[in-house]
Short mmCIF file of C-alpha atoms in Angstrom, two decimals:
data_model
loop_
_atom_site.label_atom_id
_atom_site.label_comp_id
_atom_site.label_asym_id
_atom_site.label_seq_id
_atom_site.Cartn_x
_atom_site.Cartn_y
_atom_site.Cartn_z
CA UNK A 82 0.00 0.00 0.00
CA UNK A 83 1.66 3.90 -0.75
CA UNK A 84 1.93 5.94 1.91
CA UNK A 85 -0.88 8.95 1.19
CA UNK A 86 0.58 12.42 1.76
CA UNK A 87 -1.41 14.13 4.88
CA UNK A 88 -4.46 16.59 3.05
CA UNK A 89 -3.41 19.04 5.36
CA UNK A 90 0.40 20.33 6.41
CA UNK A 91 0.13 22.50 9.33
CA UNK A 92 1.58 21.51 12.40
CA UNK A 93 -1.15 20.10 15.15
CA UNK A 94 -1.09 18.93 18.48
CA UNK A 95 -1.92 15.75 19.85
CA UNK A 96 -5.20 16.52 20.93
CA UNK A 97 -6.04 18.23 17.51
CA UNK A 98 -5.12 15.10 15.89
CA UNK A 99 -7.02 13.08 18.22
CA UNK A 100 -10.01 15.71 17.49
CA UNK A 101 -9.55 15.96 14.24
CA UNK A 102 -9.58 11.97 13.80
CA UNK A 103 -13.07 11.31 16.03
CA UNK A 104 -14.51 13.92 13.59
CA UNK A 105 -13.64 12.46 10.61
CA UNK A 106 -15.26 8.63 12.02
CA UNK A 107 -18.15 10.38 13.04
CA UNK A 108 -18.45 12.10 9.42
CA UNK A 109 -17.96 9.05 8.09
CA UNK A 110 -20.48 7.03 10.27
CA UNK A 111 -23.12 9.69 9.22
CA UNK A 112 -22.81 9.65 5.20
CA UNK A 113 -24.44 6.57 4.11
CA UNK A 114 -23.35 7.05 0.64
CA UNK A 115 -19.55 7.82 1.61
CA UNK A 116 -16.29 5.47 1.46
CA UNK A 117 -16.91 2.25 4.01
CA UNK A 118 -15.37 2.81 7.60
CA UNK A 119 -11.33 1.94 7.18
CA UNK A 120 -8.37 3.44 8.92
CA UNK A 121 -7.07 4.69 5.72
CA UNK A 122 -10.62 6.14 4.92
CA UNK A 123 -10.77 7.76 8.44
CA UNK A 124 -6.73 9.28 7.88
CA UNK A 125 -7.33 10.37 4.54
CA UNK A 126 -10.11 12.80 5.79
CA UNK A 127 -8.12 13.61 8.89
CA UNK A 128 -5.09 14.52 7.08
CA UNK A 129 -3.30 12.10 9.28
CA UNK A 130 -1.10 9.39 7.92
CA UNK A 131 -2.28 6.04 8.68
CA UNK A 132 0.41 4.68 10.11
CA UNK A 133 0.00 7.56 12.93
CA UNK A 134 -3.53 6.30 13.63
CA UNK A 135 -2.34 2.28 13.74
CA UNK A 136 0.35 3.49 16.04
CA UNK A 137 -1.60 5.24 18.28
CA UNK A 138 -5.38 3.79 18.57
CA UNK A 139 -3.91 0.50 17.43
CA UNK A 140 -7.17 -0.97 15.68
CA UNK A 141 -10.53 0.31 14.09
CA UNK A 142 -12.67 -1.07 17.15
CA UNK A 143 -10.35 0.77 19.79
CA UNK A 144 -10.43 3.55 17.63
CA UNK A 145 -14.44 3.58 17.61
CA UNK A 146 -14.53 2.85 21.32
CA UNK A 147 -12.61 6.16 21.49
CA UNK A 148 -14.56 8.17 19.56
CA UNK A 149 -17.79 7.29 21.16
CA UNK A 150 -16.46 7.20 24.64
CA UNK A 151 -15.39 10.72 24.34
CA UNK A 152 -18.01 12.03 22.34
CA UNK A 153 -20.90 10.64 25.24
CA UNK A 154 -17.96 11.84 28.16
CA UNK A 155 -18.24 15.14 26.45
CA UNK A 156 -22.20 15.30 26.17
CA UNK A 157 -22.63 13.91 29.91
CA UNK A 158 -20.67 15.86 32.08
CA UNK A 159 -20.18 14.66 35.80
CA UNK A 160 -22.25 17.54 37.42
CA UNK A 161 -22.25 17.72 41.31
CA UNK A 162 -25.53 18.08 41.98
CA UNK A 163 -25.54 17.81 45.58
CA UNK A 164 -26.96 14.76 45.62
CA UNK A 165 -26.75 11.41 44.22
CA UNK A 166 -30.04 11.27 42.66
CA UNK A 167 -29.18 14.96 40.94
CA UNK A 168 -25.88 13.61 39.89
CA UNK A 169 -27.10 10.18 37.96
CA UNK A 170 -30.64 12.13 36.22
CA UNK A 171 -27.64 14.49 35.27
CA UNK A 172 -25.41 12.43 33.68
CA UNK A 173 -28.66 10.02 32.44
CA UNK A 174 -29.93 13.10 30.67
CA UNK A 175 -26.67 14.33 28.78
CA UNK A 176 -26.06 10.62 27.52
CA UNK A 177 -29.81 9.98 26.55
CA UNK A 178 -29.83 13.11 24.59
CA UNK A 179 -26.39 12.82 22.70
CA UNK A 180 -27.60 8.80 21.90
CA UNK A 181 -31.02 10.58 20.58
CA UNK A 182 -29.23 12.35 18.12
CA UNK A 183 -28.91 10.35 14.37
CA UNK A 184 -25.15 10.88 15.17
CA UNK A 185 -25.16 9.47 18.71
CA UNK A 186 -27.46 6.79 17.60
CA UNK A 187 -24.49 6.12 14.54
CA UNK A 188 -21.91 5.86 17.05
CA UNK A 189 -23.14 3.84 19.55
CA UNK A 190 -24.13 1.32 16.88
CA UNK A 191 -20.62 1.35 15.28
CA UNK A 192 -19.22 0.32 18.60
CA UNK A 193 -21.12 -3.30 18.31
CA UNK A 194 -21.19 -2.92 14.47
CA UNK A 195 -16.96 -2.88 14.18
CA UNK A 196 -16.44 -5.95 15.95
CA UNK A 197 -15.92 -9.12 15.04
CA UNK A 198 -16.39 -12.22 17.36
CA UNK A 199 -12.54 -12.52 18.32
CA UNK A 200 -11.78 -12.37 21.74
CA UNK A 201 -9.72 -9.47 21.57
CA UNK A 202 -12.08 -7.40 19.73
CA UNK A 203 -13.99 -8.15 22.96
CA UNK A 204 -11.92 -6.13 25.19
CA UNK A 205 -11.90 -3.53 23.01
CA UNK A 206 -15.64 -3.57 22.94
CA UNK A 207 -14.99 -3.54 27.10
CA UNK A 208 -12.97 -0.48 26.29
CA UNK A 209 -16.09 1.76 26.39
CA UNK A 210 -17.95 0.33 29.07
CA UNK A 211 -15.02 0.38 31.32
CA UNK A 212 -14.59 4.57 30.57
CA UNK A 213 -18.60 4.69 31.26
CA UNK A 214 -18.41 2.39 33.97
CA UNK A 215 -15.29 5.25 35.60
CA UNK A 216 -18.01 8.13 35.19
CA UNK A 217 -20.18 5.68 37.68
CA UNK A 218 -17.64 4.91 39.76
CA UNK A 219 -16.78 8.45 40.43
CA UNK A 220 -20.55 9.75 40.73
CA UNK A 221 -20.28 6.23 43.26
CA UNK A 222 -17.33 7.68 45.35
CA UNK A 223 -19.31 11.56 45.82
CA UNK A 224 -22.08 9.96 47.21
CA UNK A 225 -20.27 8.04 49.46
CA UNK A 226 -18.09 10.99 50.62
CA UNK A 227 -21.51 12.70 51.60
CA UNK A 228 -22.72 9.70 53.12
CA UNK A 229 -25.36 8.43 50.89
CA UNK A 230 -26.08 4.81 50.27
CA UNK A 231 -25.16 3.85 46.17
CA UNK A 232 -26.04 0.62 44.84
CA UNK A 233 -23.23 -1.59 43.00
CA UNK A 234 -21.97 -0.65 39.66
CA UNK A 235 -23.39 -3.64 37.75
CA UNK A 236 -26.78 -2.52 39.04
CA UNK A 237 -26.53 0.80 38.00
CA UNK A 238 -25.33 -1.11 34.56
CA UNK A 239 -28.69 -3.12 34.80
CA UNK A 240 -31.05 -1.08 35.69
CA UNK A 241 -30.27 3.00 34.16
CA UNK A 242 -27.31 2.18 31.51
CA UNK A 243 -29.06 -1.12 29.72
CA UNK A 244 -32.38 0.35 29.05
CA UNK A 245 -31.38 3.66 27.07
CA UNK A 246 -28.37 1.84 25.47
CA UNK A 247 -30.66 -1.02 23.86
CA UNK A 248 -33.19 1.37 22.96
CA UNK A 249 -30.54 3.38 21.31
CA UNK A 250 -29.41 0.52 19.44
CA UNK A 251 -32.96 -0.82 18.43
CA UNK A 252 -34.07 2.14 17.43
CA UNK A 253 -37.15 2.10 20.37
CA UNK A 254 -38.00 5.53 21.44
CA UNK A 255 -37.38 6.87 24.58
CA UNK A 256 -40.47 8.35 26.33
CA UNK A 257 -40.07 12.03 25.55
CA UNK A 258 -40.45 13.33 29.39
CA UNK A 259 -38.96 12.17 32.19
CA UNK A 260 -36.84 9.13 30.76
CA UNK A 261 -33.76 9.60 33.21
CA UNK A 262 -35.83 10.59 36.49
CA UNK A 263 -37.87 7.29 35.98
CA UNK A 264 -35.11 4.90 35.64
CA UNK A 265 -33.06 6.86 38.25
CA UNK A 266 -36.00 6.61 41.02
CA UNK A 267 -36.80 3.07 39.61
CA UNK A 268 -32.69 2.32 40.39
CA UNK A 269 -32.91 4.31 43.55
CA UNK A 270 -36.19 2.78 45.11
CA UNK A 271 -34.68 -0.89 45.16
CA UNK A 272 -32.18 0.21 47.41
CA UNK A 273 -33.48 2.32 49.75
CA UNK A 274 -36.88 1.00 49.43
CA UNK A 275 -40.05 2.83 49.62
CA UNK A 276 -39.76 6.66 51.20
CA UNK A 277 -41.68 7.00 54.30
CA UNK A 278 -45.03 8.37 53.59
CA UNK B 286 -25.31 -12.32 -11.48
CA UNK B 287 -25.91 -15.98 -13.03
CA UNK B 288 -28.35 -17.61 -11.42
CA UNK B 289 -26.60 -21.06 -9.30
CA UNK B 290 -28.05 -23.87 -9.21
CA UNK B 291 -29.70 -25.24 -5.74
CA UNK B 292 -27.09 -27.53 -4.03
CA UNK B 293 -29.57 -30.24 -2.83
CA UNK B 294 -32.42 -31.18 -5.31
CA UNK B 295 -34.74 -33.07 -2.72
CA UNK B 296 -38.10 -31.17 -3.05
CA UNK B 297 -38.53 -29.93 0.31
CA UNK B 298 -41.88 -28.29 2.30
CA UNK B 299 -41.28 -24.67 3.15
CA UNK B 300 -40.82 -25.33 6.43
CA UNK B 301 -38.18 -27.06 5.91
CA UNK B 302 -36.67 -24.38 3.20
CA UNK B 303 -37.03 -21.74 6.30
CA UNK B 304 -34.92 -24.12 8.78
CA UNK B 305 -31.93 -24.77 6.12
CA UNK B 306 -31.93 -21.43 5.87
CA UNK B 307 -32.06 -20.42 9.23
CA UNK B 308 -28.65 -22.69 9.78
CA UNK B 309 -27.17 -21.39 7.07
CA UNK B 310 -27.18 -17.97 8.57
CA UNK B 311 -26.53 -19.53 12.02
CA UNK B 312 -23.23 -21.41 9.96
CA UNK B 313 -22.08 -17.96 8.06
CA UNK B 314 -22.07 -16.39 11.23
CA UNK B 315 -20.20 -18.60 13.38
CA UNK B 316 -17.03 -19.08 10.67
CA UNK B 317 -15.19 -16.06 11.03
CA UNK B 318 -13.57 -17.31 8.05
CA UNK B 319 -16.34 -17.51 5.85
CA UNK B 320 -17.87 -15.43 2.93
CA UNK B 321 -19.97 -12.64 3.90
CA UNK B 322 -23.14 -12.31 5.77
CA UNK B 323 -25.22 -12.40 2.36
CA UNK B 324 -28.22 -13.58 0.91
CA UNK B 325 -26.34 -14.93 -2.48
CA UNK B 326 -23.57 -16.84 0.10
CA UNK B 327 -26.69 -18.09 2.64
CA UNK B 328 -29.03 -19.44 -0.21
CA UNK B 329 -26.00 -21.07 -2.16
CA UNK B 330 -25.11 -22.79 1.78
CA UNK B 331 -28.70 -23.70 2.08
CA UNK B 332 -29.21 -25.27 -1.19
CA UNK B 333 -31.77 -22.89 -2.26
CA UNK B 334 -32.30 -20.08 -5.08
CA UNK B 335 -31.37 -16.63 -3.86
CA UNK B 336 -34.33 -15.36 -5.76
CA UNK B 337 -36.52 -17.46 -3.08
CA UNK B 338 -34.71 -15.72 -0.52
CA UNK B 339 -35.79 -12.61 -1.58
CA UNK B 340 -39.12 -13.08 -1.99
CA UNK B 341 -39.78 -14.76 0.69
CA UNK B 342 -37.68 -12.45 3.17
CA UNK B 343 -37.47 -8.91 1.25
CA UNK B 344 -34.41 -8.45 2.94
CA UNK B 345 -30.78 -9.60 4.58
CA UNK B 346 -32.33 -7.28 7.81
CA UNK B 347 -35.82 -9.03 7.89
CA UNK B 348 -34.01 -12.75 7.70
CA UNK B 349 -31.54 -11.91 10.04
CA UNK B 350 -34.50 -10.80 12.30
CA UNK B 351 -36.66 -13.77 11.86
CA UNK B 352 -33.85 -16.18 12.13
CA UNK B 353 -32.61 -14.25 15.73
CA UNK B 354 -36.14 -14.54 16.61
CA UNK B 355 -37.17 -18.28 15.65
CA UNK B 356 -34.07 -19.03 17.77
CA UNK B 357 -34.95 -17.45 20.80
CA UNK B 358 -38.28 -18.36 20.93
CA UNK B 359 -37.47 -22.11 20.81
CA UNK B 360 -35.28 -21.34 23.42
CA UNK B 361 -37.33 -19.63 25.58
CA UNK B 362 -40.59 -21.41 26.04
CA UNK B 363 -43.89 -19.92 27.60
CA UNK B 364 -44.12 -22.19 30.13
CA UNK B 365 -47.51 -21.68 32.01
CA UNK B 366 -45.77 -22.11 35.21
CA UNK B 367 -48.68 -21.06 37.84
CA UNK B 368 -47.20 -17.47 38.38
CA UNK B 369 -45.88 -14.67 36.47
CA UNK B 370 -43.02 -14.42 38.09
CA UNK B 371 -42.20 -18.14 37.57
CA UNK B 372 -43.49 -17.35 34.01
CA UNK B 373 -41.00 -14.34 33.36
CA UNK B 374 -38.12 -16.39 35.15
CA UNK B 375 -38.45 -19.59 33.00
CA UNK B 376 -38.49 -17.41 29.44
CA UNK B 377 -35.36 -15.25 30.71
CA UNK B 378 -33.69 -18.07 31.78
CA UNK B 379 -34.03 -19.45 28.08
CA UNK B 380 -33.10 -16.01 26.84
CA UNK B 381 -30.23 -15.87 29.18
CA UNK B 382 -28.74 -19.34 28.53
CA UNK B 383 -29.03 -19.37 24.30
CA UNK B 384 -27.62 -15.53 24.10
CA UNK B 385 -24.92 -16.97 26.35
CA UNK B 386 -23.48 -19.16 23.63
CA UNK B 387 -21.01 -18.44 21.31
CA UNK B 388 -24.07 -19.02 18.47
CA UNK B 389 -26.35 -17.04 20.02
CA UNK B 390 -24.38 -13.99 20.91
CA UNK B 391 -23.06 -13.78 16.96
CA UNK B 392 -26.88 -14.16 16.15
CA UNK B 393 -28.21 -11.22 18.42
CA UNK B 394 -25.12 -9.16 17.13
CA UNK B 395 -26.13 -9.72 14.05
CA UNK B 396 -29.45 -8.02 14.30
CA UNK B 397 -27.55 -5.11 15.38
CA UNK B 398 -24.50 -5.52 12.53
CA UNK B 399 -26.91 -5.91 9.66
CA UNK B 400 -28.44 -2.59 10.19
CA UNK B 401 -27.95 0.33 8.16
CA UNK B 402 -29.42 3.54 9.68
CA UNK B 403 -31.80 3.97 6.78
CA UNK B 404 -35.75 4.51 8.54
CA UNK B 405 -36.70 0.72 6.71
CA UNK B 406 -33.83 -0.72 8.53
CA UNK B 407 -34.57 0.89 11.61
CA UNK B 408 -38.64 -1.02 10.69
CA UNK B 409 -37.31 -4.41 10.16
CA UNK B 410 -34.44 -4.32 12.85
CA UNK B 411 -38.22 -3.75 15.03
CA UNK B 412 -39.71 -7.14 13.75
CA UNK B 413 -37.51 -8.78 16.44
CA UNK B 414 -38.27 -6.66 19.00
CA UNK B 415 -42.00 -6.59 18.23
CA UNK B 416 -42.20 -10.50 18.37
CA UNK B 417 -40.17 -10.57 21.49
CA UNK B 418 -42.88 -8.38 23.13
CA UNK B 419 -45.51 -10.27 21.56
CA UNK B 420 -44.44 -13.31 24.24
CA UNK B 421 -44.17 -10.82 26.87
CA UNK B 422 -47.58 -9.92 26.05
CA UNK B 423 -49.01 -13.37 26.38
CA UNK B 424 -47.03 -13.86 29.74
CA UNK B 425 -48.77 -10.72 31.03
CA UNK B 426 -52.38 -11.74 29.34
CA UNK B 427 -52.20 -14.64 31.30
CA UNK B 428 -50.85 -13.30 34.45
CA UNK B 429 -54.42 -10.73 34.38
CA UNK B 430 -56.49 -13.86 33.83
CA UNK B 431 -54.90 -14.93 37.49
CA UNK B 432 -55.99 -11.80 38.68
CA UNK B 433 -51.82 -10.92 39.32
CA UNK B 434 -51.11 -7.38 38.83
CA UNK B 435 -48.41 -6.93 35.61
CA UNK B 436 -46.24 -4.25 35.13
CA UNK B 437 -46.08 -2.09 31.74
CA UNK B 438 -44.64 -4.21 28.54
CA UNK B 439 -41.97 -0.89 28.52
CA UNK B 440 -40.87 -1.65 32.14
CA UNK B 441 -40.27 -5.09 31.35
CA UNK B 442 -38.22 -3.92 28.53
CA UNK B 443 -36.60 -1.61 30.85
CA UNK B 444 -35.82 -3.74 33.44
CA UNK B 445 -35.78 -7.54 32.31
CA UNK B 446 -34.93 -7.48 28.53
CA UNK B 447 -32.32 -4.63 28.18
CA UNK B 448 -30.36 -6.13 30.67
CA UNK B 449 -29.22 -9.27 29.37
CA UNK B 450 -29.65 -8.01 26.04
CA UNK B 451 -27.05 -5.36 26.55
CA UNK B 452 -24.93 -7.82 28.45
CA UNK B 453 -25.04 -10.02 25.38
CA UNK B 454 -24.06 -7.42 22.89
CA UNK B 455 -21.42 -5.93 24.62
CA UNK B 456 -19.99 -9.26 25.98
CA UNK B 457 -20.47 -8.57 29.77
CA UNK B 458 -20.45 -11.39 32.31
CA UNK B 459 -24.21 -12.94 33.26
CA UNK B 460 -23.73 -13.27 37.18
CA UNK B 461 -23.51 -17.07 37.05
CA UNK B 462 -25.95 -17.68 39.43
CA UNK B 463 -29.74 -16.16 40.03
CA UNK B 464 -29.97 -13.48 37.18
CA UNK B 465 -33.07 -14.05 35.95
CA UNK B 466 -34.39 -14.25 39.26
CA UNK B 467 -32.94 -11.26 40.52
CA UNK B 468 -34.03 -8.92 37.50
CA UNK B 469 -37.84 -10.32 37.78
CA UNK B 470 -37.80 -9.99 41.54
CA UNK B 471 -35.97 -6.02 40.70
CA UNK B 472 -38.81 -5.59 38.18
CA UNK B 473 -41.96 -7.28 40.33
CA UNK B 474 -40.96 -5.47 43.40
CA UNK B 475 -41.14 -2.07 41.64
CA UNK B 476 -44.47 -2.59 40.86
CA UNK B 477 -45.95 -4.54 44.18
CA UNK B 478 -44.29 -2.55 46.75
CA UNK B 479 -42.23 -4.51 49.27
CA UNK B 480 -43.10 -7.85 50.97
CA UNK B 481 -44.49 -7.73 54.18
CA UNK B 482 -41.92 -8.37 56.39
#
């Protein structure tokens, strides 16, 4: 394979590399009629060689988990609320409404769509959920520090994450009010059980 | 494209047309070295005209849906089982132990994979969903004719389906022991309050 010359010569950093290639997936991702989703296709319209994008995502599907992970961190910010309640309807809302969006919706489906069966395309596939799963932890670890009661990560996976990632996926609409209080109080109530009337 | 002859000439009913090709796509999908996810590579592996395929499917998305589907619902049964919380544990427990498998993770992927993000797409990639809730419909229909109180088809999406789905997709442990049980018992307390102690 030649070695394409970068579209564009000016000297970026890092992180405008790094933004520069997320936005050209996510371009990609949203033009159905546009070249299929490679490295080389994402460098070329980076104006990144591809060699720098092998070297440092390593793979298409870490790549994508990078891209999405980022682009929902971005769109869910952790908020402190005060409480948390206020801090998980927060970060609920941000990530329901970026995964709303015919981009979101692309991204989130590329992460399953890019990989294969292999076991190492697995982890990769872990990538994301292990950044999401940090945003818990930390909105965990406030609560704690004020001295509320949290319930475990994998429930918080279960019972708020699950439902607005598979209807994201799917394609099942979200009810239009409310979505992220529901599932929040729904999460909530099992572990404190009912408030005292 | 020349039109290949059928592989097996046995005449055979269409029933049995539908479960060759059903295992074709279940084959194709579990090779990773194999042709492509197609409907010209899964009729010429199930020994039938692709122009069959088409009309009877309409579609790579609508077969991949009905095959997902056909598989899963042999799997999980709707045993009448007295209650409908016995009755929602015995079909997620079928759900939960044939998405576990190396067969039936590729197939639910591939409802996901196959799906462009065109609106017809988005339709078929439905059907699955829409037959899945048609058993959770006739688990609830007979949980009202034994006067039991059911919650909302949505909240049983919510809270019993998205789980292991996601889990599935994303290749997250099951909890080895007591999932099904412990989403139903998540989803049934919501709705009846707590036990008396």
């Amino acid at each position: 394979m030649t070695e394409k010359q970068p579209a564009s010569r000016i000297r970026r950093s890092p992180e405008q590399v790094r933004t520069a290639v997320h936005q050209a997936v996510i371009d990609l991702l949203s033009d159905p009629e546009g070249e299929g989703l490679t490295i080389p296709a994402i460098a070329g319209r980076a104006g990144v060689n591809h060699t720098s994008v092998y070297r440092r995502w390593g793979s298409l599907e870490a790549l994508l988990a990078d891209t999405v992970t980022t682009r929902l961190e971005r769109d869910s910010p952790l908020d402190d609320t005060g409480s948390l309640r206020g801090d998980l309807i927060s970060w609920a809302e941000g990530s329901v409404a970026s995964m709303g969006t015919p981009e979101g919706r692309a991204l989130v489906r590329a992460v399953v769509l890019s990989m294969p069966n292999s076991a190492q395309a697995q982890d990769e596939r872990g990538l994301h959920f292990r950044r999401r799963m940090r945003s818990i932890e930390q909105i965990r670890e406030r609560a704690e520090a004020r001295g509320e009661e949290a319930p475990p990560v994998e429930q918080i996976l279960d019972q708020l994450i699950a439902p607005f990632y598979i209807r994201a996926i799917f394609g099942i609409d979200v009810p239009t009010t409310g979505y992220p209080e529901l599932l929040v109080d729904r999460l909530l109530g099992g572990v404190r059980g009912p408030d005292p009337a």
